[in-house]
Tab-separated table of C-alpha atoms in Angstrom:
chain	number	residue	atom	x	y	z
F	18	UNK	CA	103.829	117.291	110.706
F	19	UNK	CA	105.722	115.122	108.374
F	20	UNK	CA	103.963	112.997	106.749
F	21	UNK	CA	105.182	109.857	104.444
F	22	UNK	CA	103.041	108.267	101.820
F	23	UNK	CA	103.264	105.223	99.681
F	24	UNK	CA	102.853	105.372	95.911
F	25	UNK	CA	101.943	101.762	94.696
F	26	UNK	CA	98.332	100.924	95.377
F	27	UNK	CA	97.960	104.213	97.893
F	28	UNK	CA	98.950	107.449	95.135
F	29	UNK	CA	98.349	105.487	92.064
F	30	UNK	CA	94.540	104.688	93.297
F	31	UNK	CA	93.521	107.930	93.159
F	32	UNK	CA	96.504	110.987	92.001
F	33	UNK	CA	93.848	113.534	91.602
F	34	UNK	CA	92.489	113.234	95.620
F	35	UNK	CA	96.538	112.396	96.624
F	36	UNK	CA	97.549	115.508	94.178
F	37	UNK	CA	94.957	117.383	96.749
F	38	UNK	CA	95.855	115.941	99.985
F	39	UNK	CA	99.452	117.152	99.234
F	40	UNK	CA	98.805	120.313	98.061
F	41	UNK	CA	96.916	121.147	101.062
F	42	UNK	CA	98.716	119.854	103.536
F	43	UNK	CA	102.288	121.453	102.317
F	44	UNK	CA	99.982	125.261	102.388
F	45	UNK	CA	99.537	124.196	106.098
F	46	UNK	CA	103.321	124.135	106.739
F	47	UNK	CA	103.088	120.298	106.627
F	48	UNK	CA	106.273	118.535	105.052
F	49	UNK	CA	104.759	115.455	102.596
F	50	UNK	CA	107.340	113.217	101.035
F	51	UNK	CA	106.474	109.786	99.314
F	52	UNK	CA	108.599	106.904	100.022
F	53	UNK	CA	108.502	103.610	97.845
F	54	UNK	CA	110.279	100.578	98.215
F	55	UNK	CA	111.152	101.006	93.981
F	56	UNK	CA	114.458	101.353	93.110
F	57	UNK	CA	115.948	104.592	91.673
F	58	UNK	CA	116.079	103.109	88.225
F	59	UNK	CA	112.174	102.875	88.847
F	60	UNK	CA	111.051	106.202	89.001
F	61	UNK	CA	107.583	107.500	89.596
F	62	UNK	CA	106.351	111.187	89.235
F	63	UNK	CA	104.185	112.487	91.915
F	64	UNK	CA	104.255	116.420	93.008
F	65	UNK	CA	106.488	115.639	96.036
F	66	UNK	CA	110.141	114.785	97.395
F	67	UNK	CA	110.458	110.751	96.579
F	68	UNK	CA	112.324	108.475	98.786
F	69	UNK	CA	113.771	105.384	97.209
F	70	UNK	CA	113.930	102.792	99.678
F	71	UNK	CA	115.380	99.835	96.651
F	72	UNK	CA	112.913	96.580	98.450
F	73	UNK	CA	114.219	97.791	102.757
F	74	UNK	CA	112.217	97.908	105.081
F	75	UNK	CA	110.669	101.564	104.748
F	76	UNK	CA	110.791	102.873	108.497
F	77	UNK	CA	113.827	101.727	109.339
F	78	UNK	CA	116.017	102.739	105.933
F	79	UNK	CA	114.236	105.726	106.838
F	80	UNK	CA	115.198	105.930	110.362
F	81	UNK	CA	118.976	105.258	109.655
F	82	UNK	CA	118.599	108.602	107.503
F	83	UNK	CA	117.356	110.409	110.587
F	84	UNK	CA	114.115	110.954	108.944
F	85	UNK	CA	111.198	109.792	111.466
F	86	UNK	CA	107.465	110.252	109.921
F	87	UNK	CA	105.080	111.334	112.295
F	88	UNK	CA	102.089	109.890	109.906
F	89	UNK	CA	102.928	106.969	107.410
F	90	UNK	CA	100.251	105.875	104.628
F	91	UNK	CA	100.357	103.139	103.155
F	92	UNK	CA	98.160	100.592	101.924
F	93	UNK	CA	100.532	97.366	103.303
F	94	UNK	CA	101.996	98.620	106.455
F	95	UNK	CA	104.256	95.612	106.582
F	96	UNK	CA	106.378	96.901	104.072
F	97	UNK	CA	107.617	99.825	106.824
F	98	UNK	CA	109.206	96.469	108.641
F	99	UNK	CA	109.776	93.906	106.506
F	100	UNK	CA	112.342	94.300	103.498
F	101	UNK	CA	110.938	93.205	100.049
C-alpha cells in the first residue's frame, strides 16, 4: 500500500504515534511518504521520503508525477484539490 501523509497539523500533532505508524507500516512492506504543500526552502524532518508540493494542489502535482496514493492523511483534505 502506499500511503501519503500530511505533516502540518497531522505529523506535527503527535511525531512519537506518526514516528510509530511509519515504522510499522514500512516493516509490513508498506511504502509511507509525507507530502506537504511547503516549499523546498521549508524543510521539515520526519523519518520518511518528503514530497514538496510548493502551495499545488497535493493529488494532482502528485498525479502528474505518476505517483497515485492508495491512502492519503491529512487533516484538511481540501488541500489534495485546491492549490494554496
Amino acid at each position: 500500500m502506499m500511503i501519503a501523509l500530511d505533516y502540518d497539523k497531522t505529523y506535527t500533532l503527535d511525531p512519537e504515534f506518526w514516528d510509530s505508524f511509519i515504522s510499522s507500516a514500512s516493516k509490513r512492506g508498506h511504502e509511507v511518504f509525507c507530502a506537504t504543500m511547503r516549499h523546498e526552502t521549508e524543510p521539515i524532518e520526519i523519518p520518511c521520503a518528503v514530497i514538496y508540493t510548493s502551495r499545488k494542489a497535493k493529488a494532482a502535482y502528485l498525479k502528474e508525477r505518476g505517483i497515485v496514493p492508495d491512502i492519503w492523511i491529512d487533516d484538511n483534505p481540501a488541500w489534495l484539490y485546491t492549490d494554496g
